[in-house]
């Protein structure tokens, strides 16, 4: 776990000398072996924008810069029930099937974090290695232990989920579904976004929503719990994390507790005004839970039927929310 030590130059003390502090570098390595092809494994590691669909703790990834070999990412993820965020830089080496990363901005207590993903072919199998190296402010034992535990648990979970996806790669086109619904209106784009942002008011205009709890512990980061009615009239409970970008008219979300048919569900609301009106769009990217299809839709149900069922249900939900947002925007009073 513990490796080399890093000396940091600190401000001068009262005698004019340099104060030196020592930050111990801690190392966590996890690995897994799989029959999945090396190219598929590397591709999944390299395309971090898709991680929210495949890795449960990962909520959202924004690509800030990319030139084909180097990129900067802003990532939001769940860490022991809390939403953390950081900015990282990554170097992608396709010839060596290696991705190295370092966090440019970290969340306390982590002072620095870097590491590497590497795919190593082993005959007809592949080994995937995930390595982290980190330092902790003050090197307090309790905070080091916490960081090591979270890093190890998350790393092992990521590897397990990576293997699960990679081994099903030939069938992912069947299990993944992307939907998009857009309505156009004339009115206030700000008011429409306000309706989406203040989701605690949805119970007033959406009959299928029985209760909403919205908690915004950090500006623009919301945890939303919804109790409502499913298509069959039964109770449905979902929970999601929402990342809000008011200046861009975007609100991205990921369900952390999904409906029964879905293994993963990410999406985005966007409000896009132009010279003649406003486009209001709901987008969804879901991964079906294949082993739940029979229990939800019946003994002879197929993946194709499950896809259509999910598409229809999301479409009905989108229709209700989008049109309620339009009504809210139409009733908004502009204050000058």
Short mmCIF file of C-alpha atoms in Angstrom, two decimals, residues 80 119 142 307:
data_model
loop_
_atom_site.label_atom_id
_atom_site.label_comp_id
_atom_site.label_asym_id
_atom_site.label_seq_id
_atom_site.Cartn_x
_atom_site.Cartn_y
_atom_site.Cartn_z
CA UNK A 80 -20.55 6.10 0.39
CA UNK A 119 -5.13 -4.42 -20.49
CA UNK A 142 -8.03 7.32 9.76
CA UNK A 307 -37.27 -2.59 -25.33
#
